Coordinates of C-alpha atoms in Angstrom, one line a residue:
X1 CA -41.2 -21.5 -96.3
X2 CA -42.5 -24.7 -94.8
X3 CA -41.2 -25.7 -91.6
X4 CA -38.7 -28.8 -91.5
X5 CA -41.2 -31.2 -90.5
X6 CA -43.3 -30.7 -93.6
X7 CA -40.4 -31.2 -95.5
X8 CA -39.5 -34.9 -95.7
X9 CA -38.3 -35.1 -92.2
X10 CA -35.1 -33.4 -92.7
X11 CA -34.8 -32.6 -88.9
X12 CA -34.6 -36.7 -88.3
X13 CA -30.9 -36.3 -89.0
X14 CA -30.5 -34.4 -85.8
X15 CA -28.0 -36.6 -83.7
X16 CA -26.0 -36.7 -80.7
X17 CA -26.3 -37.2 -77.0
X18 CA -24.6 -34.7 -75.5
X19 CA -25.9 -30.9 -75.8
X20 CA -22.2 -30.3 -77.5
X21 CA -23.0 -33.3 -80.0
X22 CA -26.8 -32.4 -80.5
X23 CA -25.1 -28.2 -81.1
X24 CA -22.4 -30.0 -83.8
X25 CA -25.0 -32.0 -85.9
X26 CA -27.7 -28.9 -85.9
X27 CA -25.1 -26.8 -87.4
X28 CA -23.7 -29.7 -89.6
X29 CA -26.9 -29.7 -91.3
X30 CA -27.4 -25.9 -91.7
X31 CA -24.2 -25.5 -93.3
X32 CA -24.8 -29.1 -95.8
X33 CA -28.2 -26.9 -96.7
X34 CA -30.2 -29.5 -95.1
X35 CA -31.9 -27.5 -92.8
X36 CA -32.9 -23.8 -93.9
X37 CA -33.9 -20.3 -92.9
X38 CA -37.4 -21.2 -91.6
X39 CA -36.9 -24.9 -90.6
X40 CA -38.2 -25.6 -87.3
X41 CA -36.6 -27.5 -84.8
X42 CA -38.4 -30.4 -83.4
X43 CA -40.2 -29.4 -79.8
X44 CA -37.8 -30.2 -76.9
X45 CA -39.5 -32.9 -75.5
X46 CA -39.8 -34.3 -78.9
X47 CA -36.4 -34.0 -79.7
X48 CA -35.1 -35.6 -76.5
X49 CA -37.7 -38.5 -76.6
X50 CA -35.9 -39.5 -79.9
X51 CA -32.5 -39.3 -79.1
X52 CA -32.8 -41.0 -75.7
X53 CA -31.7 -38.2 -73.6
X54 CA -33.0 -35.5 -70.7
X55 CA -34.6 -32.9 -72.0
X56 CA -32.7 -30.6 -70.1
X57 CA -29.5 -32.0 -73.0
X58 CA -31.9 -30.7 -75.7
X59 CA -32.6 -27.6 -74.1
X60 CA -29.0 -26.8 -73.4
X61 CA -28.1 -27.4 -77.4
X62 CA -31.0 -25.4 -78.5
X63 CA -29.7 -22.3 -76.2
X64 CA -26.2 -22.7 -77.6
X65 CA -27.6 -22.6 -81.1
X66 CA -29.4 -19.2 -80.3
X67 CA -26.7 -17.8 -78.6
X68 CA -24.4 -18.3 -81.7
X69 CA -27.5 -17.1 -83.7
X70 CA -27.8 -20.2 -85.9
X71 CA -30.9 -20.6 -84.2
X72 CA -33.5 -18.5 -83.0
X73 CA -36.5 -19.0 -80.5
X74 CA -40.1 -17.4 -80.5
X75 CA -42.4 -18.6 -78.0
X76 CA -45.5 -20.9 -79.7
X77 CA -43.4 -20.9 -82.9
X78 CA -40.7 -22.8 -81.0
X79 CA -36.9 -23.2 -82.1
X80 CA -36.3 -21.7 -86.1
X81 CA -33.3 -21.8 -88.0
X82 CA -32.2 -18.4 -88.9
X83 CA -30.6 -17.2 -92.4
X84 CA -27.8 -15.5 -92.8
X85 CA -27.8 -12.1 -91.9
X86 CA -25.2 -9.2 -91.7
X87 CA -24.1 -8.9 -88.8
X88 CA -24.7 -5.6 -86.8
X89 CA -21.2 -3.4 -86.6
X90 CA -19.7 -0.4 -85.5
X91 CA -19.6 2.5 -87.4
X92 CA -22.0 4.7 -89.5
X93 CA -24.8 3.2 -92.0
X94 CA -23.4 3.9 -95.9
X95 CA -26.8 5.5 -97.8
X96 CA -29.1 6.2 -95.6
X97 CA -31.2 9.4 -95.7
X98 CA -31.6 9.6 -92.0
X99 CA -30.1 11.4 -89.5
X100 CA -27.6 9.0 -88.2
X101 CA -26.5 8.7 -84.7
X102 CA -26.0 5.0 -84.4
X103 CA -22.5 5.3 -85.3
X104 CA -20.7 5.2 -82.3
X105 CA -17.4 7.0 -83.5
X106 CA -15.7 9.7 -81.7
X107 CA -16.3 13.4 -83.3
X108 CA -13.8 14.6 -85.7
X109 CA -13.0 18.1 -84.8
X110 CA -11.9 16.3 -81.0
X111 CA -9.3 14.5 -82.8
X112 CA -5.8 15.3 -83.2
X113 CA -4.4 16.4 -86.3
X114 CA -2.8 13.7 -88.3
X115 CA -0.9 15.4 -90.4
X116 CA 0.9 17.6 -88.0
X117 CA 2.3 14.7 -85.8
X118 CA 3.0 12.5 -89.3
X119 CA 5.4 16.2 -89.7
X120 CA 7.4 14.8 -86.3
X121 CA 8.0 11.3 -87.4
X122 CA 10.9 10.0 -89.1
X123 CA 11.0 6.6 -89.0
X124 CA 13.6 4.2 -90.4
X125 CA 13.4 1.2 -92.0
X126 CA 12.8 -2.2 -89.9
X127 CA 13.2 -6.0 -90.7
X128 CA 12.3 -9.3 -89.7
X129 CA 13.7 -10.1 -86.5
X130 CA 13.9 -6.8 -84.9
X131 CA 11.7 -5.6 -82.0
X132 CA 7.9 -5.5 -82.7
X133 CA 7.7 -2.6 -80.0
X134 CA 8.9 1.5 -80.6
X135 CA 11.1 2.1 -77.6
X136 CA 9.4 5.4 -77.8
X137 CA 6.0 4.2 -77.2
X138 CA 6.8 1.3 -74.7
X139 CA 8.5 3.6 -72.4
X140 CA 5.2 6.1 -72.5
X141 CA 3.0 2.9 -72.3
X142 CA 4.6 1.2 -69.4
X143 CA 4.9 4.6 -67.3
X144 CA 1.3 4.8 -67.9
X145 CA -0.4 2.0 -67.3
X146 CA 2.1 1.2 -63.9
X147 CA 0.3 3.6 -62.5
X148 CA -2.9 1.5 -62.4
X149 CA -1.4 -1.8 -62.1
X150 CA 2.1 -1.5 -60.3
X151 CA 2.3 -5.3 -60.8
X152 CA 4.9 -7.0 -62.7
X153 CA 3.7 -7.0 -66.3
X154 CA 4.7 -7.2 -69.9
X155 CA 4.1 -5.2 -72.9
X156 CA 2.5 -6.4 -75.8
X157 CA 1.2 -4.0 -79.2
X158 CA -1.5 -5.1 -81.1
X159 CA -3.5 -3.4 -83.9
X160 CA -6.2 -1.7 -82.2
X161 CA -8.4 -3.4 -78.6
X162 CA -10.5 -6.2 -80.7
X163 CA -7.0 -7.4 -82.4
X164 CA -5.4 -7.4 -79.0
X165 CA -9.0 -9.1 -77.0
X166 CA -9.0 -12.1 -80.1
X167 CA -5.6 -13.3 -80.1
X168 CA -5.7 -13.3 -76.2
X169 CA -8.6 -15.8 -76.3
X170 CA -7.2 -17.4 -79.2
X171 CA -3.6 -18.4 -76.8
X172 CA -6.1 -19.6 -73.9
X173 CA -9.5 -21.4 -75.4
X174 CA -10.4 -23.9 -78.2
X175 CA -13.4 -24.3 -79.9
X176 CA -16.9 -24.7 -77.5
X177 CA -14.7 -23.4 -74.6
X178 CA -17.4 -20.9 -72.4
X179 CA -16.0 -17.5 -71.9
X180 CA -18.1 -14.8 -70.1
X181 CA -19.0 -11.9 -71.7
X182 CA -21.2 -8.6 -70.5
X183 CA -24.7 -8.6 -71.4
X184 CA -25.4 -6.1 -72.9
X185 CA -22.1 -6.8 -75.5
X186 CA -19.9 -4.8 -77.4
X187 CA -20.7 -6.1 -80.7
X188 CA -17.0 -7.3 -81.7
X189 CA -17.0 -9.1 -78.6
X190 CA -20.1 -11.0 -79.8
X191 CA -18.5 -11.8 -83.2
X192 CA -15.3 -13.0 -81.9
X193 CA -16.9 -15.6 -79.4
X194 CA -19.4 -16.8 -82.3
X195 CA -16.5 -17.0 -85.5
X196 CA -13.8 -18.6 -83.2
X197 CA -16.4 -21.3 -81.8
X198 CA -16.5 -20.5 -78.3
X199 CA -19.3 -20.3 -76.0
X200 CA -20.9 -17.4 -74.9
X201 CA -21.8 -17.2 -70.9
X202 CA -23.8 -14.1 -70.5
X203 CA -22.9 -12.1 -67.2
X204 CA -26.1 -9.4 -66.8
X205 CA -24.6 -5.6 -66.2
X206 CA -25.9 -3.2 -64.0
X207 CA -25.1 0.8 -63.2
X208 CA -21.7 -0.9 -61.1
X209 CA -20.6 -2.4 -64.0
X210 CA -20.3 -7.0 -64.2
X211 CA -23.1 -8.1 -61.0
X212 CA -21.2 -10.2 -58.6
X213 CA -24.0 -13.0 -59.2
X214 CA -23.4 -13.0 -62.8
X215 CA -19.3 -13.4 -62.5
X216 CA -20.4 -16.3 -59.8
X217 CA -22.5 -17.8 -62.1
X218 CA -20.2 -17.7 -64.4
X219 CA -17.7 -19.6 -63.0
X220 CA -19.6 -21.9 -61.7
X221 CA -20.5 -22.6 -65.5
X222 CA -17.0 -23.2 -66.0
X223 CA -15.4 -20.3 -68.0
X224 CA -12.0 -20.0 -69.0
X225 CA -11.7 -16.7 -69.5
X226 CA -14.3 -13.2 -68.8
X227 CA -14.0 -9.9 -70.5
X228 CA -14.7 -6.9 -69.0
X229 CA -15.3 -3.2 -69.9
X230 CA -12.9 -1.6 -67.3
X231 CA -15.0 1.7 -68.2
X232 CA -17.5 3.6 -70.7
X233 CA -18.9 0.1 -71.8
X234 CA -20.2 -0.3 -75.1
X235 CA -23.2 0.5 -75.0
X236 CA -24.7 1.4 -71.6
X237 CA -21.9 4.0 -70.8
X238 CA -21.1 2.0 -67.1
X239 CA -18.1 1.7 -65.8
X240 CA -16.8 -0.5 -63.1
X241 CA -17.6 0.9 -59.8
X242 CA -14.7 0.9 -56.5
X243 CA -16.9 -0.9 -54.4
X244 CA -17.8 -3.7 -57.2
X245 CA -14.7 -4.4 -58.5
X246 CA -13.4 -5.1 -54.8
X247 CA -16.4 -7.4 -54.9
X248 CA -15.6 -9.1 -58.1
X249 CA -11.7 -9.8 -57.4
X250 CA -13.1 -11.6 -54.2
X251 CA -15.5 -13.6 -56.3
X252 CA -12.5 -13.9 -58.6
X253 CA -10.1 -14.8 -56.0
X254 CA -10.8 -19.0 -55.6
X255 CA -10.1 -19.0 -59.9
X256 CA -6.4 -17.5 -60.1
X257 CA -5.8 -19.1 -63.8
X258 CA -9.6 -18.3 -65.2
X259 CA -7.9 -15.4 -67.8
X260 CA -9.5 -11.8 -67.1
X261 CA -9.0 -9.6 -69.9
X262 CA -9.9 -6.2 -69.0
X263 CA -10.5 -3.7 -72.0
X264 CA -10.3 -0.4 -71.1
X265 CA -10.6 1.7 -74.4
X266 CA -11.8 4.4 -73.5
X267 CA -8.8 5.3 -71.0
X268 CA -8.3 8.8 -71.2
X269 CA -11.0 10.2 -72.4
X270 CA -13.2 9.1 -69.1
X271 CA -14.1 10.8 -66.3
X272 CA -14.1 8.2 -63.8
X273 CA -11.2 6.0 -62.2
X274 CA -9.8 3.3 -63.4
X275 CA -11.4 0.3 -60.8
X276 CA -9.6 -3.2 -61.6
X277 CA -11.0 -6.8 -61.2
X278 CA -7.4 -8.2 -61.2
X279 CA -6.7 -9.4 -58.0
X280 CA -3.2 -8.7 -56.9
X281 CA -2.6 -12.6 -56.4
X282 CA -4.9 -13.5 -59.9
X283 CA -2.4 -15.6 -62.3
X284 CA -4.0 -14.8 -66.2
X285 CA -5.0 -11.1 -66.8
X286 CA -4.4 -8.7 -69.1
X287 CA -5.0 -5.1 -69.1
X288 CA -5.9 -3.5 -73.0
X289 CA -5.9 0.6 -73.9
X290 CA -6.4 1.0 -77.7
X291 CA -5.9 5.1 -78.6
X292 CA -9.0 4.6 -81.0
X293 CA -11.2 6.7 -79.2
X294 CA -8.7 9.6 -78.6
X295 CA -6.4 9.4 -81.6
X296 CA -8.9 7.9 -84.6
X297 CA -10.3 4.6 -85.1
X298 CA -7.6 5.0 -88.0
X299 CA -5.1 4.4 -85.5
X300 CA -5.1 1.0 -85.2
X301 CA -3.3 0.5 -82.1
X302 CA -3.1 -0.7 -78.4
X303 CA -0.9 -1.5 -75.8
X304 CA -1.5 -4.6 -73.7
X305 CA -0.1 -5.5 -70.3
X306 CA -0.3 -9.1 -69.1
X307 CA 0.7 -11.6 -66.9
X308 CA 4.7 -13.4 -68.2
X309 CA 2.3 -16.5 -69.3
X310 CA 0.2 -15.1 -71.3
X311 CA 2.5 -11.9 -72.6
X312 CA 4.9 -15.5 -73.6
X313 CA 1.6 -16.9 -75.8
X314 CA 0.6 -13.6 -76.9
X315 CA 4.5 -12.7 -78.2
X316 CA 4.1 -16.2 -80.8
X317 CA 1.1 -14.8 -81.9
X318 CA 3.1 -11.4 -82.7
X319 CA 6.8 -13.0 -83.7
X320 CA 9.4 -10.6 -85.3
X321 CA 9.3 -13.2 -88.2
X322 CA 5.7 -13.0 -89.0
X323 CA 3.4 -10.1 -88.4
X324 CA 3.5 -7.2 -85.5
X325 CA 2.2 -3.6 -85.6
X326 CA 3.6 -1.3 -88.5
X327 CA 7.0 0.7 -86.5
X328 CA 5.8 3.3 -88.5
X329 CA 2.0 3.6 -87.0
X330 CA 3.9 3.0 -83.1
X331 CA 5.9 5.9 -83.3
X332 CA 3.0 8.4 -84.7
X333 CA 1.2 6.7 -81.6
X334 CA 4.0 8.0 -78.9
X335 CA 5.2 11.0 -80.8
X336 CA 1.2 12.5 -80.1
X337 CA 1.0 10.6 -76.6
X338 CA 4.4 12.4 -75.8
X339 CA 2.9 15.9 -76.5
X340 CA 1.1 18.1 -73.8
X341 CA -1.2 19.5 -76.6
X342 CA -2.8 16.3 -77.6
X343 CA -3.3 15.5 -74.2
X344 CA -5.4 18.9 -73.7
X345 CA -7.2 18.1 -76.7
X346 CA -8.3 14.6 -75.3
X347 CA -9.2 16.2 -72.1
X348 CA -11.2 18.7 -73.8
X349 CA -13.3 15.9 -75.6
X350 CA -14.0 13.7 -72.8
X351 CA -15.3 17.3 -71.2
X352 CA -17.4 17.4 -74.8
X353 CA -18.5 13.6 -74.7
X354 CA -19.5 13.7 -70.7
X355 CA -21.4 17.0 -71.0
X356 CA -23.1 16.2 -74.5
X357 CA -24.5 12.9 -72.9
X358 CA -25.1 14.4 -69.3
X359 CA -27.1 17.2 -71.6
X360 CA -29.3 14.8 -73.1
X361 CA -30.0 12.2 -70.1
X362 CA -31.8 15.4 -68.2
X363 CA -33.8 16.2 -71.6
X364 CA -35.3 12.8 -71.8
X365 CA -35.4 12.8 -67.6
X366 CA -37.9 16.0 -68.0
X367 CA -39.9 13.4 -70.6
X368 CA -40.3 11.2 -68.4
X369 CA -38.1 8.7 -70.4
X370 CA -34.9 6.6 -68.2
X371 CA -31.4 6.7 -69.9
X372 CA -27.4 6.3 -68.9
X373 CA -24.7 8.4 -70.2
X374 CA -22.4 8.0 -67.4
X375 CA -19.1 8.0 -69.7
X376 CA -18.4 7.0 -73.5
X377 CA -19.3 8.1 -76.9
X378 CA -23.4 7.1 -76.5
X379 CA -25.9 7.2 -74.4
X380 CA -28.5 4.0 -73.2
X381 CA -32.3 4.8 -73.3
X382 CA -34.2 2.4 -72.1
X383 CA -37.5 2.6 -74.7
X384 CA -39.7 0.8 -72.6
X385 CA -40.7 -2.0 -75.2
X386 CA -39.1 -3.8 -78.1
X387 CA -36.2 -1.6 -79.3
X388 CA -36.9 -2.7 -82.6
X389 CA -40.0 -1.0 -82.7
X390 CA -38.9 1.9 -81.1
X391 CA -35.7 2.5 -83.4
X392 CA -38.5 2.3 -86.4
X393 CA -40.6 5.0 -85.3
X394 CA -37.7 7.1 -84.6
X395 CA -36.6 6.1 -88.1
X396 CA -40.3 7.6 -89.3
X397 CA -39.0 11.2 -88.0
X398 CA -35.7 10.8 -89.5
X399 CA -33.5 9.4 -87.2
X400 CA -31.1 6.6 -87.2
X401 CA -30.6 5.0 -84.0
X402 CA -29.0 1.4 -83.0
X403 CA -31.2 -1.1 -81.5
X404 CA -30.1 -2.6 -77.9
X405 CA -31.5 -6.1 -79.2
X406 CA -27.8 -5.9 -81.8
X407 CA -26.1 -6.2 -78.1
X408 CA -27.7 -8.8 -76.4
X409 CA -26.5 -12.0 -75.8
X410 CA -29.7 -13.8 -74.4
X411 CA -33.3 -12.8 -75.7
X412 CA -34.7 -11.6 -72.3
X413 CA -30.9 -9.3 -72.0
X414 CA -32.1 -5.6 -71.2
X415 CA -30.7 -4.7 -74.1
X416 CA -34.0 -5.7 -76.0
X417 CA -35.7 -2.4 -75.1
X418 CA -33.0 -0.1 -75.2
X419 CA -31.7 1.8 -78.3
X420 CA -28.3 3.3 -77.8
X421 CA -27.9 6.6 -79.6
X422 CA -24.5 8.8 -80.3
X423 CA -25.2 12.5 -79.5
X424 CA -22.4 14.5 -79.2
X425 CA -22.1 15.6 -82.5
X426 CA -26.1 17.2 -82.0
X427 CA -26.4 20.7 -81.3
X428 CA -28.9 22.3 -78.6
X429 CA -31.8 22.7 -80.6
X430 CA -31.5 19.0 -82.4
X431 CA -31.0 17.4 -79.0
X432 CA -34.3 18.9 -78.0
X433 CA -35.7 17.6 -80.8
X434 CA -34.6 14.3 -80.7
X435 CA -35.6 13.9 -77.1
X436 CA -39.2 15.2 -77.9
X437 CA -38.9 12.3 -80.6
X438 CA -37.9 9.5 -78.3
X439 CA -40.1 10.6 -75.9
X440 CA -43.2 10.3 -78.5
X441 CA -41.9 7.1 -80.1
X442 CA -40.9 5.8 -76.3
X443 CA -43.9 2.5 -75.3
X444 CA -45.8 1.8 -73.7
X445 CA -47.4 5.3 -73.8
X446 CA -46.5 5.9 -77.0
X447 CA -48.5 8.9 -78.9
X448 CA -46.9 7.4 -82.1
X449 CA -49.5 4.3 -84.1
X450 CA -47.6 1.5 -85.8
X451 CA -48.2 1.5 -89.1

């Protein structure tokens, strides 16, 4: 396909002079069909010479339009409009003959069985108007999470961690607000910024979880809200050290009503402390455990504890008139939190998950090859060149593996030569294998030619 500027001029209908207005009228034209997969974008200079503005206005818009991948950018070939594409999700790959461990789901023999504690639950009928929260489960929930946040809070259910993370951006920001988001990303996090219009502020994480420069920069660049992976983030495996989240609620401290969602989803399972960002004097927060991980991604469920505020905007967007989270699903959720043999059985699997990952971090350390599997379901290999490439040599031998570029907010994120693999379903002898794999398909020593 021809670039824009061989094609009658079409980018001359680029307007604006503001970054927001040059952003609106680029993605304006993609969606009239004006401009297409391919187009290029006028050079930045170019661009701003035109529209009478600094180029630093251009550059700005052309960063928001890759960052909400309408847009991408690639060095000589400048600033292309992408296509649509599916976007990258959680879960495993329908029809594919390889080996896959880019799933990312929790192994099914660590799960409870469902059918046992649906044999405990008798639930009654329930109307409009009632309580959207089990008594049963709110008791459990409040006991539980007071013991990390003794602060005054109220309790909110929503159907599962991303439900519960959307509508609490949806009560606080409007469209082209910034929020801050980890770099590397959880991938619904990235689809709920780009859907809902808001901007992404990238905040870089390291082996402490957020850096503090990041969360300053952050705010500097005038977020409204920042969420954070409490622990096991998705997909490096860090969680939020002691020593940096008393760091962060400092940096935190001066911006009382910037919203801090933290989501901490994997909760149970992990073998590290819970290490909060929330200062005790911080004004919007909200604390989120879904039961996905330990109870079944089927279980569509987690508790929330926030601030009055925004538990008060969060309860319109959960009315007893409209929608809530199914009574039914609630009490299945507290009748197996309630019992001490699902709780050993979640303790025995975040055993499984730490060991499986600590198992395969030393395999690829003896190959010379860098990876983190501190806690979570996956483990963060740093490839040592474009994951992309990586993931299709490892796709040669047979394995499926997820890219670290499907996380990455900004293209120079670290994420770009990482893959992120899910190992704890592999036994001994596959692990070996597939670290002898990564280590051949690993750049830049690579003994594997590109076709």
């Amino acid at each position: 396909m021809g670039t824009a500027e061989s094609r009658d001029g079409e980018t001359d209908a680029i307007s604006g002079v503001t970054a927001a207005e040059i952003t609106e009228s680029v993605r304006d034209l993609v969606e009239r069909g004006t401009l297409v997969a391919g187009d290029r974008l006028p050079p930045v200079r170019t661009l701003a010479q035109r529209l009478g503005v600094n180029r630093n206005t251009v550059l700005a818009a052309y960063r928001s339009l890759v960052t909400a991948r309408i847009a991408t950018t690639g060095g000589r070939t400048g600033t292309t409009v992408l296509g649509p594409a599916a976007t990258p999700d959680e879960g495993f790959t329908p029809g594919t003959a390889l080996r896959d461990i880019a799933s990312g789901n929790p192994q099914t023999a660590l799960l409870p069985d469902l059918a046992a504690a649906l044999a405990t639950v008798h639930p009654r009928s329930v109307l409009y108007g009632e309580s959207v929260i089990d008594a049963d489960l709110a008791e459990w929930a409040t006991r539980w999470i007071a013991e990390d946040q003794p602060r005054p809070f109220r309790l909110s259910v929503t159907a599962g961690a991303v439900d519960a993370v959307e509508r609490l951006l949806a009560q606080t920001l409007v469209h082209g607000d910034r929020v801050g988001l980890e770099d590397p990303c959880f991938l619904s996090s990235i689809q709920t910024a780009r859907l809902a219009g808001y901007t992404p502020v990238a905040i870089p994480v390291d082996e402490e979880g957020m850096t503090v420069e990041g969360v300053r920069e952050a705010l500097e660049a005038g977020v409204r809200a920042i969420v954070c992976t409490a622990r096991a983030h998705n997909p490096t495996g860090v969680s939020t050290s002691p020593a940096r989240a008393a760091e962060l609620r400092e940096v935190l401290a001066p911006h009382p009503h910037v919203l801090v969602i933290e989501d901490d989803h994997f909760s149970l399972l992990a073998p590290t402390p819970y290490a909060s960002i929330i200062g005790p004097a911080h004004e919007r927060w909200a604390l989120v455990r879904s039961v996905s991980k330990f109870l079944g991604p089927d279980m569509r469920l987690a508790v929330t504890a926030s601030d009055p505020v925004t538990a008060e905007r969060l309860a319109l967007r959960l009315s007893p008139g409209t929608m809530w989270v199914s009574h039914v699903m609630q009490q299945l959720a507290a009748a197996m939190l309630r019992d001490e043999e699902v709780h050993r059985l979640i303790a025995a699997a975040g055993a499984r998950y730490a060991a499986r990952n600590r198992s395969f971090v030393a395999l690829l350390a003896a190959r010379g090859v860098e990876a983190f599997g501190e806690s979570g379901l996956n483990v963060w290999v740093d490839v040592r060149e474009e994951a992309a490439v990586v993931a299709a040599r490892l796709a040669r031998r047979g394995w499926l593996v997820r890219p670290g570029s499907d996380f990455a907010l900004e293209e120079e994120s670290a994420g770009g030569r990482h893959v992120r693999v899910t190992v704890h379903d592999l036994d001994d002898a596959e692990l070996r294998r597939l670290a002898d794999d990564v280590a051949a398909a690993a750049g830049p020593a690579s003994t594997e030619e590109d076709a």
